[in-house]
PDB file of C-alpha atoms in Angstrom:
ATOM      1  CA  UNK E   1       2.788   8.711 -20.961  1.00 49.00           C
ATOM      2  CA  UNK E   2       5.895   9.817 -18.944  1.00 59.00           C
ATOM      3  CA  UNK E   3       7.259   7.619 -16.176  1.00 63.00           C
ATOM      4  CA  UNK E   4       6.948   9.483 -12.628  1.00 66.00           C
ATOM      5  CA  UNK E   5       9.138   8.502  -9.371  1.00 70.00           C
ATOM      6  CA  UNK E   6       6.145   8.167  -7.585  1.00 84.00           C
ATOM      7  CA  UNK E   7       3.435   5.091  -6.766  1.00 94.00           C
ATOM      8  CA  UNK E   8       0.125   4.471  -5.990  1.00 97.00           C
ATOM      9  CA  UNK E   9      -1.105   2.973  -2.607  1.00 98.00           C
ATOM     10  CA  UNK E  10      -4.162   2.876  -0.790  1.00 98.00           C
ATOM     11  CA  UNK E  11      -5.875   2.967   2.783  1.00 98.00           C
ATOM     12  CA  UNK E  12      -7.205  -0.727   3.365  1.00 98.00           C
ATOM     13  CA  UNK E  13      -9.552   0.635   5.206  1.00 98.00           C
ATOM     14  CA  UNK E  14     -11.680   2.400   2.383  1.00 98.00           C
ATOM     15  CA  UNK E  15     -12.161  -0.609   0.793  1.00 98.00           C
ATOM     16  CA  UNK E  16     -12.881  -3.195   3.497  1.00 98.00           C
ATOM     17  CA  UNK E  17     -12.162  -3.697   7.209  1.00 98.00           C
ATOM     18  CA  UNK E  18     -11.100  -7.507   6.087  1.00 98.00           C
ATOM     19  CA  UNK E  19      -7.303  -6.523   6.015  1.00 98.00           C
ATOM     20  CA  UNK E  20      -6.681  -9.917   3.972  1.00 98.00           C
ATOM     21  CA  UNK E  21      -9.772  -8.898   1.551  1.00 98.00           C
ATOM     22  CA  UNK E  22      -8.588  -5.895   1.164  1.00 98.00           C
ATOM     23  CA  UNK E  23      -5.345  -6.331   0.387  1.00 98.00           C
ATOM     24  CA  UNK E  24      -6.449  -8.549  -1.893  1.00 98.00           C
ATOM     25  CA  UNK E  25      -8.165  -6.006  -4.267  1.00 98.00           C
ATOM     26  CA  UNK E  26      -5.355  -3.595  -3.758  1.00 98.00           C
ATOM     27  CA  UNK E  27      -2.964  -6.121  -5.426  1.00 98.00           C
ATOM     28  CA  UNK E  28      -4.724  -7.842  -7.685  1.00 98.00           C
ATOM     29  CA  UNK E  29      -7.418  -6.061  -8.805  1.00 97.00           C
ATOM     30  CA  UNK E  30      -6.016  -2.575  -8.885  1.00 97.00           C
ATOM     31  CA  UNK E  31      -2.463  -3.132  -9.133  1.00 96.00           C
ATOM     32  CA  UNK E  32      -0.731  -1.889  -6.291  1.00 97.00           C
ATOM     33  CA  UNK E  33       2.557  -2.987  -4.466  1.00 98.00           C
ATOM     34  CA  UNK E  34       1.556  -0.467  -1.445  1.00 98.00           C
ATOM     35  CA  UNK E  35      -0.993  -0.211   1.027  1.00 98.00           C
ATOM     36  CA  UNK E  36      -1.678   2.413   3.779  1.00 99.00           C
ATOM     37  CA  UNK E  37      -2.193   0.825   7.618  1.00 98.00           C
ATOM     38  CA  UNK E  38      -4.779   2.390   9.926  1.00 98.00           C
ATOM     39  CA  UNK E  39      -7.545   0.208  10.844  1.00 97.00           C
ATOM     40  CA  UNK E  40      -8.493  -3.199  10.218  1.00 98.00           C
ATOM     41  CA  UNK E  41     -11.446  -6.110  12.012  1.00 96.00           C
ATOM     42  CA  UNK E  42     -12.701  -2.483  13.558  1.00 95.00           C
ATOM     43  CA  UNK E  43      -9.278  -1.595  15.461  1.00 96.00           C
ATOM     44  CA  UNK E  44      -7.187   1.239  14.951  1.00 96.00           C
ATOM     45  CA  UNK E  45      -3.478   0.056  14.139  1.00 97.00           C
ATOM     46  CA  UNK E  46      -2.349   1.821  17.504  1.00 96.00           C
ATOM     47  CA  UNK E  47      -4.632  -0.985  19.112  1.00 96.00           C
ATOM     48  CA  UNK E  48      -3.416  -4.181  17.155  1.00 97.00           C
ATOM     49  CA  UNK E  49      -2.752  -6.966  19.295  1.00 97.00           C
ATOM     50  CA  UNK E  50       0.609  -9.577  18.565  1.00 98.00           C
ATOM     51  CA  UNK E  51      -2.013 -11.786  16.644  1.00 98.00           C
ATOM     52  CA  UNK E  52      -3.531  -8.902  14.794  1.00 98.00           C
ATOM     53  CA  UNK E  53      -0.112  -7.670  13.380  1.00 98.00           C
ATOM     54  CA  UNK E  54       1.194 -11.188  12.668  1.00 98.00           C
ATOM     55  CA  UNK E  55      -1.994 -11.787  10.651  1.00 98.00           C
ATOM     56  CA  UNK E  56      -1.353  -8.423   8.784  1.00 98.00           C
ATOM     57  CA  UNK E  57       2.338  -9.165   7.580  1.00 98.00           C
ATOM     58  CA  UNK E  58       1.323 -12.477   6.390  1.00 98.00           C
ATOM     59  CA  UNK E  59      -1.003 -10.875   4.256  1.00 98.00           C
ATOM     60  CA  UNK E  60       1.474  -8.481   2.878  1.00 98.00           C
ATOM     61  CA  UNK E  61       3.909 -10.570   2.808  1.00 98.00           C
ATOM     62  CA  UNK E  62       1.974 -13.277   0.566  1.00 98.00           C
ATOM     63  CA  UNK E  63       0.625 -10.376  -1.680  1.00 98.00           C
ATOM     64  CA  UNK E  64       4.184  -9.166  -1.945  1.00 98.00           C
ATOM     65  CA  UNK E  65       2.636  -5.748  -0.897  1.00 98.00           C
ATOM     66  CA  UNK E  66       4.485  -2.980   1.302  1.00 98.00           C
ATOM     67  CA  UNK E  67       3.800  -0.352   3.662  1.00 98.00           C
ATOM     68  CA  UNK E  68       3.833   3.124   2.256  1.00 98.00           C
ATOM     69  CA  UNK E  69       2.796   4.589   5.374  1.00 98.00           C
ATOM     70  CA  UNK E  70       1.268   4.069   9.270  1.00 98.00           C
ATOM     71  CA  UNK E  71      -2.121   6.629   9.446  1.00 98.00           C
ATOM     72  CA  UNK E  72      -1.854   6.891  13.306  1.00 98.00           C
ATOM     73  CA  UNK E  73      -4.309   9.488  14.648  1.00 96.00           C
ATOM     74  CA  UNK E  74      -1.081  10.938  16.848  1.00 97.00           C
ATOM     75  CA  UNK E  75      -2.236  14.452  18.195  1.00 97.00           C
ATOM     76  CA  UNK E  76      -5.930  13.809  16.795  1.00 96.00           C
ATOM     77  CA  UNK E  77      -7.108  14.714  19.831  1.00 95.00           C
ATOM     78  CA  UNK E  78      -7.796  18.361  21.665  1.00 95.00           C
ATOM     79  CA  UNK E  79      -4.925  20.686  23.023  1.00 97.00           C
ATOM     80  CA  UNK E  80      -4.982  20.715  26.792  1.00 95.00           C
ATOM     81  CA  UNK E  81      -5.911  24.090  28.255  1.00 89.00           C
ATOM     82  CA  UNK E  82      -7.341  25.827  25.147  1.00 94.00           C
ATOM     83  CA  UNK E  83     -11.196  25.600  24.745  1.00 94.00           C
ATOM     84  CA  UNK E  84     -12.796  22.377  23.113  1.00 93.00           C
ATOM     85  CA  UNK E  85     -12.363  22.219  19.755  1.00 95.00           C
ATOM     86  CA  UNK E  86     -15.983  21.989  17.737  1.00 94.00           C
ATOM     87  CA  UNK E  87     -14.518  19.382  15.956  1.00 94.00           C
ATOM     88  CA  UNK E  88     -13.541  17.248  18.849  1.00 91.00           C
ATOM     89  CA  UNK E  89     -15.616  13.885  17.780  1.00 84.00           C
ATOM     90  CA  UNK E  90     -18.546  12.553  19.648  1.00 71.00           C
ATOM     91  CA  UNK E  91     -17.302   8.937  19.225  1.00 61.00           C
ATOM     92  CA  UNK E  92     -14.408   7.232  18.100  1.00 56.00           C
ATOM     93  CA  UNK E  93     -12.737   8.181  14.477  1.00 60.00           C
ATOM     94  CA  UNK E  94     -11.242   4.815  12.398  1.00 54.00           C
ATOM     95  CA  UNK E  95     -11.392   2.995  15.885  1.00 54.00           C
ATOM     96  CA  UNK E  96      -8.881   5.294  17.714  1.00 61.00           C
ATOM     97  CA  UNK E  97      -9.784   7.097  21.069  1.00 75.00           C
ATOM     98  CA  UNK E  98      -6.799   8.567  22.730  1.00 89.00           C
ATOM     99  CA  UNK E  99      -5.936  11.244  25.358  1.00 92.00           C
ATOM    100  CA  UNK E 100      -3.318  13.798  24.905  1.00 94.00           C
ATOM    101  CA  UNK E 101      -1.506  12.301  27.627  1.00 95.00           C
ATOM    102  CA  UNK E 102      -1.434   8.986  25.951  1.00 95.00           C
ATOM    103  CA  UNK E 103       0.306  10.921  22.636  1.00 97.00           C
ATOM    104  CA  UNK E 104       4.089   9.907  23.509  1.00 97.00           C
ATOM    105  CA  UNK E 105       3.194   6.582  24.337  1.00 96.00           C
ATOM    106  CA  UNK E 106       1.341   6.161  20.913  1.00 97.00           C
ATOM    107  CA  UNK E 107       4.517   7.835  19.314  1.00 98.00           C
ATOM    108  CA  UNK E 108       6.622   5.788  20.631  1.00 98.00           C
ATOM    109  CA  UNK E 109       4.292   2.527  19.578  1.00 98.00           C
ATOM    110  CA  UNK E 110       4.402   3.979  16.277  1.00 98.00           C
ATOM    111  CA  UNK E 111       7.730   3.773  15.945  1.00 98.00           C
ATOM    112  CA  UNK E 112       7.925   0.153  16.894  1.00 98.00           C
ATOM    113  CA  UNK E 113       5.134  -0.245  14.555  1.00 98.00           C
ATOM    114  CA  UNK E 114       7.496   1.484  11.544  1.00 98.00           C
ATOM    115  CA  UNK E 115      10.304  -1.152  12.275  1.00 98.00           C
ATOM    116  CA  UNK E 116       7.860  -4.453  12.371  1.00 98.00           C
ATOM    117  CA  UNK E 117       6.361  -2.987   8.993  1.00 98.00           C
ATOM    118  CA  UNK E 118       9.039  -1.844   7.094  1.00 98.00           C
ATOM    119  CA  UNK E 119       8.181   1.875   6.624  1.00 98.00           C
ATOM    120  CA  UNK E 120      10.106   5.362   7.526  1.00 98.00           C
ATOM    121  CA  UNK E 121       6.441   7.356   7.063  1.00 98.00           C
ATOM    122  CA  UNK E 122       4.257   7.551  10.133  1.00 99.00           C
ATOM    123  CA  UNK E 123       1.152  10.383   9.408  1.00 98.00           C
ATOM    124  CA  UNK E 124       0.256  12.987  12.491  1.00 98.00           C
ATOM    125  CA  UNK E 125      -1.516  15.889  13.015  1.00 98.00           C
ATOM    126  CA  UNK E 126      -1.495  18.872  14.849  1.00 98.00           C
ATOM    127  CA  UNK E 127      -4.603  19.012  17.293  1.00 97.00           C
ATOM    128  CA  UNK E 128      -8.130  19.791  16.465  1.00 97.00           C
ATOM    129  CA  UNK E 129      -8.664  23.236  15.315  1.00 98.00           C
ATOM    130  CA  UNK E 130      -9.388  25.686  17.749  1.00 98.00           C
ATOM    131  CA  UNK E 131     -11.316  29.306  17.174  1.00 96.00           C
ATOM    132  CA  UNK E 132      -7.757  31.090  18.049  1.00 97.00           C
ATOM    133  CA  UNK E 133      -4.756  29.318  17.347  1.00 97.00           C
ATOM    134  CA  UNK E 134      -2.669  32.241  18.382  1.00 97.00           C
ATOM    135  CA  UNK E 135      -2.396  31.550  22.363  1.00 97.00           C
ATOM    136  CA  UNK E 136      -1.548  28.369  21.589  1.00 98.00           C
ATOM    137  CA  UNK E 137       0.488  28.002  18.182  1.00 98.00           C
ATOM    138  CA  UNK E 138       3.928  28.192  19.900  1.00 98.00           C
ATOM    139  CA  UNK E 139       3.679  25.365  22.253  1.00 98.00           C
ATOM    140  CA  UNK E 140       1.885  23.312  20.041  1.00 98.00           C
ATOM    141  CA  UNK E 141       4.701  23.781  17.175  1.00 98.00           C
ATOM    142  CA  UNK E 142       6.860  22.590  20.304  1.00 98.00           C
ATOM    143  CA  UNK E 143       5.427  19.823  20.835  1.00 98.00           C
ATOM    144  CA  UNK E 144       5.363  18.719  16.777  1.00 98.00           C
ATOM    145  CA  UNK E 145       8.986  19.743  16.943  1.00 98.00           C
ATOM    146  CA  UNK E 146      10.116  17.178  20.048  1.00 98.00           C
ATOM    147  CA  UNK E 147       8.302  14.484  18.420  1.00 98.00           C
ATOM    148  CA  UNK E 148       9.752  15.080  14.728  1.00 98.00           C
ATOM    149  CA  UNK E 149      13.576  15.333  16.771  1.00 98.00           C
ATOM    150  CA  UNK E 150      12.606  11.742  18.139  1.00 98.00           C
ATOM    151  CA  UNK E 151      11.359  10.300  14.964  1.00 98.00           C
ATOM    152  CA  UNK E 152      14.784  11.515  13.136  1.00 98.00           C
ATOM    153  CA  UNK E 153      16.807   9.832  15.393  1.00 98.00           C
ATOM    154  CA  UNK E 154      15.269   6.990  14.156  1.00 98.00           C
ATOM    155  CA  UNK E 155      15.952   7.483  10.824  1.00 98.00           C
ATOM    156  CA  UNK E 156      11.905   7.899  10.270  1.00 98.00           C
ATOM    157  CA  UNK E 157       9.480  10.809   9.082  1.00 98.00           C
ATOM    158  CA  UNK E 158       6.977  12.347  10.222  1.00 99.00           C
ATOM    159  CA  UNK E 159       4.355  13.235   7.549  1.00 99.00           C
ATOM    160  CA  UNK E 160       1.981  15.798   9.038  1.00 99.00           C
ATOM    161  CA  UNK E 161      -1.418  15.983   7.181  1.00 98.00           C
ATOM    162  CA  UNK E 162      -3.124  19.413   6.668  1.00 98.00           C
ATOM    163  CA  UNK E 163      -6.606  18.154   8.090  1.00 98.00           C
ATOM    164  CA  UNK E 164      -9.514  20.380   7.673  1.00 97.00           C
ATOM    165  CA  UNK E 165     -10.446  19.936  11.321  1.00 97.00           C
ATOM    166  CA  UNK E 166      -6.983  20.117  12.594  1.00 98.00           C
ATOM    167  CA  UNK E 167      -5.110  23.278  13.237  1.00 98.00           C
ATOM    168  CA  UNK E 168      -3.059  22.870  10.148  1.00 98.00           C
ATOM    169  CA  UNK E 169      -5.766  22.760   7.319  1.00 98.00           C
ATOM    170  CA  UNK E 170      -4.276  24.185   4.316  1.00 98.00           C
ATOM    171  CA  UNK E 171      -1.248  24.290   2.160  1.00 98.00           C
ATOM    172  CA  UNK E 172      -0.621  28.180   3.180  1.00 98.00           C
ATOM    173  CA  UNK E 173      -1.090  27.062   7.190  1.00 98.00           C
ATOM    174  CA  UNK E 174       1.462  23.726   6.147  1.00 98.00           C
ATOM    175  CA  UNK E 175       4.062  26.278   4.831  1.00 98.00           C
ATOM    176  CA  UNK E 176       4.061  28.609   7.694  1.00 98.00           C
ATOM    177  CA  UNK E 177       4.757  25.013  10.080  1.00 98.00           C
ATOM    178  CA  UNK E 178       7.418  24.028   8.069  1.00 98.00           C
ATOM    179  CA  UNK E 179       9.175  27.421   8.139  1.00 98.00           C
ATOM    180  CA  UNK E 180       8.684  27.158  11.856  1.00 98.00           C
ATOM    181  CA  UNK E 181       9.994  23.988  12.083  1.00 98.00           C
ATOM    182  CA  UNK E 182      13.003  22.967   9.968  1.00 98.00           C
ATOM    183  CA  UNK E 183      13.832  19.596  10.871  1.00 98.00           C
ATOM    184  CA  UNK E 184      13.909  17.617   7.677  1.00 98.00           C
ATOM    185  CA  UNK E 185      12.301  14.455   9.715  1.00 98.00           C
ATOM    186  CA  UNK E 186       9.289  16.614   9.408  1.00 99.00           C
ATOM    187  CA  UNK E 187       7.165  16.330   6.154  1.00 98.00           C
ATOM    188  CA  UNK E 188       3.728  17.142   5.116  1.00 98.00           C
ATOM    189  CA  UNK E 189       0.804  14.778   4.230  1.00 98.00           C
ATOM    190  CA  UNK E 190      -0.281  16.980   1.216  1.00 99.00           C
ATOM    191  CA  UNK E 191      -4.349  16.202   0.875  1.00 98.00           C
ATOM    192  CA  UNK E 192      -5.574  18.739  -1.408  1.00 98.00           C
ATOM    193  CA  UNK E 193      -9.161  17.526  -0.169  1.00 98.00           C
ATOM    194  CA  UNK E 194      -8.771  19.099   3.155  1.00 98.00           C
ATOM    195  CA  UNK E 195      -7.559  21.822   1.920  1.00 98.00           C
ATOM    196  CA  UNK E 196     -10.101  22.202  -0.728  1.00 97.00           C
ATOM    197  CA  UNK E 197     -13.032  21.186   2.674  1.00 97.00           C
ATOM    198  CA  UNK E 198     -11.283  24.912   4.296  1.00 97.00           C
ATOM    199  CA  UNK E 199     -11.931  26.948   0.723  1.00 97.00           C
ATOM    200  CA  UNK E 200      -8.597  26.902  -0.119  1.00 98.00           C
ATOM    201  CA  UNK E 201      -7.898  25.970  -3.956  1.00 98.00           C
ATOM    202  CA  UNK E 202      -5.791  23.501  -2.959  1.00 98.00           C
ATOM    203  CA  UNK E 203      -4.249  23.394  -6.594  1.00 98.00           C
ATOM    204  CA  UNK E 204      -2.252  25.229  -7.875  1.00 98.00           C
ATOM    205  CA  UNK E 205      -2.714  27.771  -5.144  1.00 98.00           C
ATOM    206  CA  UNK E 206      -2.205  25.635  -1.650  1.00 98.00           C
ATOM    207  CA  UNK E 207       0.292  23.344  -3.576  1.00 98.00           C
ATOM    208  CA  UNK E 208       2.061  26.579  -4.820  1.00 98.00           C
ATOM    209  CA  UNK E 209       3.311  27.511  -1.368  1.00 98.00           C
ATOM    210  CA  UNK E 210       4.345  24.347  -0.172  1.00 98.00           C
ATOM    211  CA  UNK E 211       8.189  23.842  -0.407  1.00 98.00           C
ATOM    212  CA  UNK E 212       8.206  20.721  -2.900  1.00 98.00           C
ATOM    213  CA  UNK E 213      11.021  19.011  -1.233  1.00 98.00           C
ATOM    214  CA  UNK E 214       9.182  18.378   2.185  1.00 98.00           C
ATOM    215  CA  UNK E 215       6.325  16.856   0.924  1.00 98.00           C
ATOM    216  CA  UNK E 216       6.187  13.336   1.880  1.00 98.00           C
ATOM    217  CA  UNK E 217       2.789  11.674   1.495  1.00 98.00           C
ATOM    218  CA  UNK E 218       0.280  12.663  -0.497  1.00 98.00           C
ATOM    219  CA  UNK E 219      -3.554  11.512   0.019  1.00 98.00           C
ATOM    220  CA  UNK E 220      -6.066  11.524  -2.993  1.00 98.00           C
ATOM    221  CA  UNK E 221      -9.807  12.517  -2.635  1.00 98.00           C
ATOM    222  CA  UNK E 222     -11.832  14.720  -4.210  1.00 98.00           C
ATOM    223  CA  UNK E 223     -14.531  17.057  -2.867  1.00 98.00           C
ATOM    224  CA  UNK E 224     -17.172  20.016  -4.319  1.00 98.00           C
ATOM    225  CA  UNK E 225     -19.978  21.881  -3.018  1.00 96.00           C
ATOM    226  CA  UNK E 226     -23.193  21.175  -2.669  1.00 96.00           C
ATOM    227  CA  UNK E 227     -26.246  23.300  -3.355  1.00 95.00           C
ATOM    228  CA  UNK E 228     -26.286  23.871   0.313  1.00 95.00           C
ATOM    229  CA  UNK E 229     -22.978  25.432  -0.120  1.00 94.00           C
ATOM    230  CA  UNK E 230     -21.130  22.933   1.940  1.00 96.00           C
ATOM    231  CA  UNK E 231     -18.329  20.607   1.099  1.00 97.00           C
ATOM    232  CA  UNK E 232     -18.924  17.417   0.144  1.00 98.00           C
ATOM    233  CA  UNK E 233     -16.244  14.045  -0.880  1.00 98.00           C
ATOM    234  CA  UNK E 234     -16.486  13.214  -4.224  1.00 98.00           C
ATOM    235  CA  UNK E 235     -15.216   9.939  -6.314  1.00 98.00           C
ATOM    236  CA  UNK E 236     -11.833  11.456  -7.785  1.00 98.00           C
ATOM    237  CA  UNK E 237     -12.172  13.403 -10.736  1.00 98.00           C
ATOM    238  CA  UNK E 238     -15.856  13.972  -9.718  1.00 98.00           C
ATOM    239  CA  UNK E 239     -15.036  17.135  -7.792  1.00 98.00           C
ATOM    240  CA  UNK E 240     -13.576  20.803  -8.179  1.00 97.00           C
ATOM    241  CA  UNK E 241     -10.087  20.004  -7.468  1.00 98.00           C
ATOM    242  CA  UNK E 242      -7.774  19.937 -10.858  1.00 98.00           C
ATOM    243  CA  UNK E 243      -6.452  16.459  -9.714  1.00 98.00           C
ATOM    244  CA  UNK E 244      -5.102  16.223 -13.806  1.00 98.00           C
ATOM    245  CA  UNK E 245      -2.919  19.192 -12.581  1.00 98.00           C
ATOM    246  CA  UNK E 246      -1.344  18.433  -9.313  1.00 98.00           C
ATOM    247  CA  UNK E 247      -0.380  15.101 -10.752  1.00 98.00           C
ATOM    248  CA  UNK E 248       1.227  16.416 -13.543  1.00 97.00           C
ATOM    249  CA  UNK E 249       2.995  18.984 -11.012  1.00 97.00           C
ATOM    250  CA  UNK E 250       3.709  16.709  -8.407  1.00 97.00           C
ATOM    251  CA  UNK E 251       5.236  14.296 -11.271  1.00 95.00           C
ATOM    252  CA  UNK E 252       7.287  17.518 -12.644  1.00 95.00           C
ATOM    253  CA  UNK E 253       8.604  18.386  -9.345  1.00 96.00           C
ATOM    254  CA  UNK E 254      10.149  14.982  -8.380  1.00 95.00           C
ATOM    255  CA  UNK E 255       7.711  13.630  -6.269  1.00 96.00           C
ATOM    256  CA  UNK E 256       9.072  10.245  -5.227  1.00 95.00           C
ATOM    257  CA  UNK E 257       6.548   8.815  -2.252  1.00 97.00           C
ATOM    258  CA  UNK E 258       3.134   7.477  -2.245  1.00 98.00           C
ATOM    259  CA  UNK E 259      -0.227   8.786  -3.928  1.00 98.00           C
ATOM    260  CA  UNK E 260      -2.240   7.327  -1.593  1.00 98.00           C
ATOM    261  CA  UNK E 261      -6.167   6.869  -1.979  1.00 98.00           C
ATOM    262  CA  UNK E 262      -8.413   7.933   0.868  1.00 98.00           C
ATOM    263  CA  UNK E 263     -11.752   7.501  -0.735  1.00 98.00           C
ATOM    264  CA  UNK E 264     -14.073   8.738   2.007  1.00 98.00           C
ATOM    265  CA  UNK E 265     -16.731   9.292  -0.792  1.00 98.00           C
ATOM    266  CA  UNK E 266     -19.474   6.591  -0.519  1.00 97.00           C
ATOM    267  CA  UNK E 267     -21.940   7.598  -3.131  1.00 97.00           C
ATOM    268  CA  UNK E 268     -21.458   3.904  -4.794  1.00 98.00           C
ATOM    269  CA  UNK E 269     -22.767   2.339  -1.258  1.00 97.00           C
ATOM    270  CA  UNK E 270     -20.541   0.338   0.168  1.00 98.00           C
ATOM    271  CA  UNK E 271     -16.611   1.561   0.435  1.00 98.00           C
ATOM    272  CA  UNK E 272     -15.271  -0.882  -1.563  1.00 98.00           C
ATOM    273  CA  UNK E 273     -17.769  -0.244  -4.858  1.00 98.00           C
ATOM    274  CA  UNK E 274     -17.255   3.279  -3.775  1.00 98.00           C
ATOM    275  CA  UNK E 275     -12.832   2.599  -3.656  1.00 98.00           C
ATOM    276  CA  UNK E 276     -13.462   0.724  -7.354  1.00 98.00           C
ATOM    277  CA  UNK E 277     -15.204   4.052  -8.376  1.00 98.00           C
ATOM    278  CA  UNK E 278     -12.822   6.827  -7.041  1.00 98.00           C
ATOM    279  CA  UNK E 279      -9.397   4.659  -8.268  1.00 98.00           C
ATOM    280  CA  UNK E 280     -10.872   4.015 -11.329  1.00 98.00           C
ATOM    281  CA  UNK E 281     -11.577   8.004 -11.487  1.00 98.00           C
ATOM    282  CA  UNK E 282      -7.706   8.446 -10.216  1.00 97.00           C
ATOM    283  CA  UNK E 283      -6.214   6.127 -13.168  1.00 96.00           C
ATOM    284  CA  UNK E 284      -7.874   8.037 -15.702  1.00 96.00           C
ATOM    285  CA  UNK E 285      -6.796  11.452 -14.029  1.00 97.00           C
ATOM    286  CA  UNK E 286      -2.982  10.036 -14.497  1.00 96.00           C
ATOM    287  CA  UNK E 287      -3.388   9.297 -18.042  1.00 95.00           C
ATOM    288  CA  UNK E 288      -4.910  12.580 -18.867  1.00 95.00           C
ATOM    289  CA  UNK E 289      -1.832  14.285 -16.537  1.00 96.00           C
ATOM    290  CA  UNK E 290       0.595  12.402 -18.813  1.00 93.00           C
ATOM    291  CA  UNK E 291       2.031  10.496 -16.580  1.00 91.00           C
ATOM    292  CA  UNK E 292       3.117   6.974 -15.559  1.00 73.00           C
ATOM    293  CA  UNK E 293       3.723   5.068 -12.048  1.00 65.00           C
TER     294      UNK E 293
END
């Protein structure tokens, strides 16, 4: 196989919320020398107490792990003055529940967060989707643009994921916000799930309008329909999306950041059978791309 630039991480989350268990079978039973933070003992990584994050970077610092990237839920929530979203949740999502006025405050914590863990990649979003994005597209690219302007002069990066329920779904709606906004501090979380969940091939056709050099995370699930015609996760390399493909491609293209698995799919019954499952699934989906991490 050829050697790739880029390496495998995972969210702990997906496979336990024991952060030290976790980590655990990240490192020694699959390998890895990165992890994703976003929740852990049932609180969202915005939330972590002084205890909470000392107990984390002992972990990772006795598993000789790293951070690949923070998974905040910063601008998960609804854009004041537009109509509710339909996918506004009910209850909490991966313990976070945040207003939009608390979303500089959380930036701001997140960037304190980067600097006690070691990591320049903090994921965002860009509000949950709305009917018409038109009245509101503008200002919220404004407000994405402030926030990636503060996170430069940091020297850290903003990865934006295209989430299916967000306002930024796809790889063609991911291109047209990074033509909007040029600021190199902003990247894209490229999850060809999501963008598979809003009938988008997500490879090669989403991935073929994404400018190569702004991706900066990439998250690895896999999804197909069901006989009810609706999306559904899948363990990777279970599902419709040519995962073989976009690995080879992103390995071709000088990819050099994380591949980071976000199982979701729970078909094995618990998430961490269900995490042994799917990376098993993404191992074998590296070999048969050719290539190495």
């Amino acid at each position: 196989m050829a050697a790739t630039s880029f390496r495998l991480s995972i969210l702990t989350d997906e496979i336990s919320q024991d952060f030290g268990h976790a980590c655990e079978v990240a490192s020694r039973e699959f390998g890895l020398g990165l992890v994703d933070l976003r929740e852990a003992g049932g609180k969202n990584l915005m939330n972590w107490d002084a205890a909470q994050i000392a107990d984390v970077r002992s972990v990772l610092t006795r598993l000789n792990l790293r951070v690949a990237c923070l998974a905040t839920p910063i601008f998960k929530v609804d854009w004041p003055g537009a109509p509710k979203s339909s996918f506004s949740p009910k209850r909490d999502e991966f313990g976070a529940s945040f207003t939009y006025a608390q979303q500089q405050e959380l930036l701001d914590r997140a960037f304190d967060l980067a600097k006690t863990f070691e990591t320049d990649r903090i994921r965002i979003f860009d509000f949950w989707r709305l009917e018409d994005q038109k009245p509101h597209r503008a200002a919220i690219d404004e407000v994405v643009r402030a926030a990636a302007a503060k996170a430069g002069k940091r020297g850290l990066t903003l990865v934006l994921e295209n989430e299916y329920a967000c306002n930024t779904a796809t790889g063609a709606e991911a291109a047209r916000l990074l033509a909007a906004i040029p600021d190199p501090a902003l990247q894209i979380t490229w999850d060809p799930g999501n963008a598979q969940f809003r009938d988008e091939k997500a490879f090669p056709d989403g991935y073929t309008k994404l400018p190569k050099a702004r991706i900066g995370h990439v998250h690895c699930k896999d999804a197909s329909k069901s006989a009810a015609g609706k999306w559904e996760w899948q363990a990777m390399g279970r599902g419709t999306i040519d995962w073989a493909g976009q690995f080879a491609a992103l390995g071709k293209d000088g990819y050099r950041h994380a591949c980071t698995l976000e199982t979701h799919w729970r078909g094995a019954g618990t998430p961490e059978a269900s995490s042994r499952e799917s990376f098993a699934g993404m191992k074998d989906l590296l070999k048969r791309a050719g290539v190495a991490t």
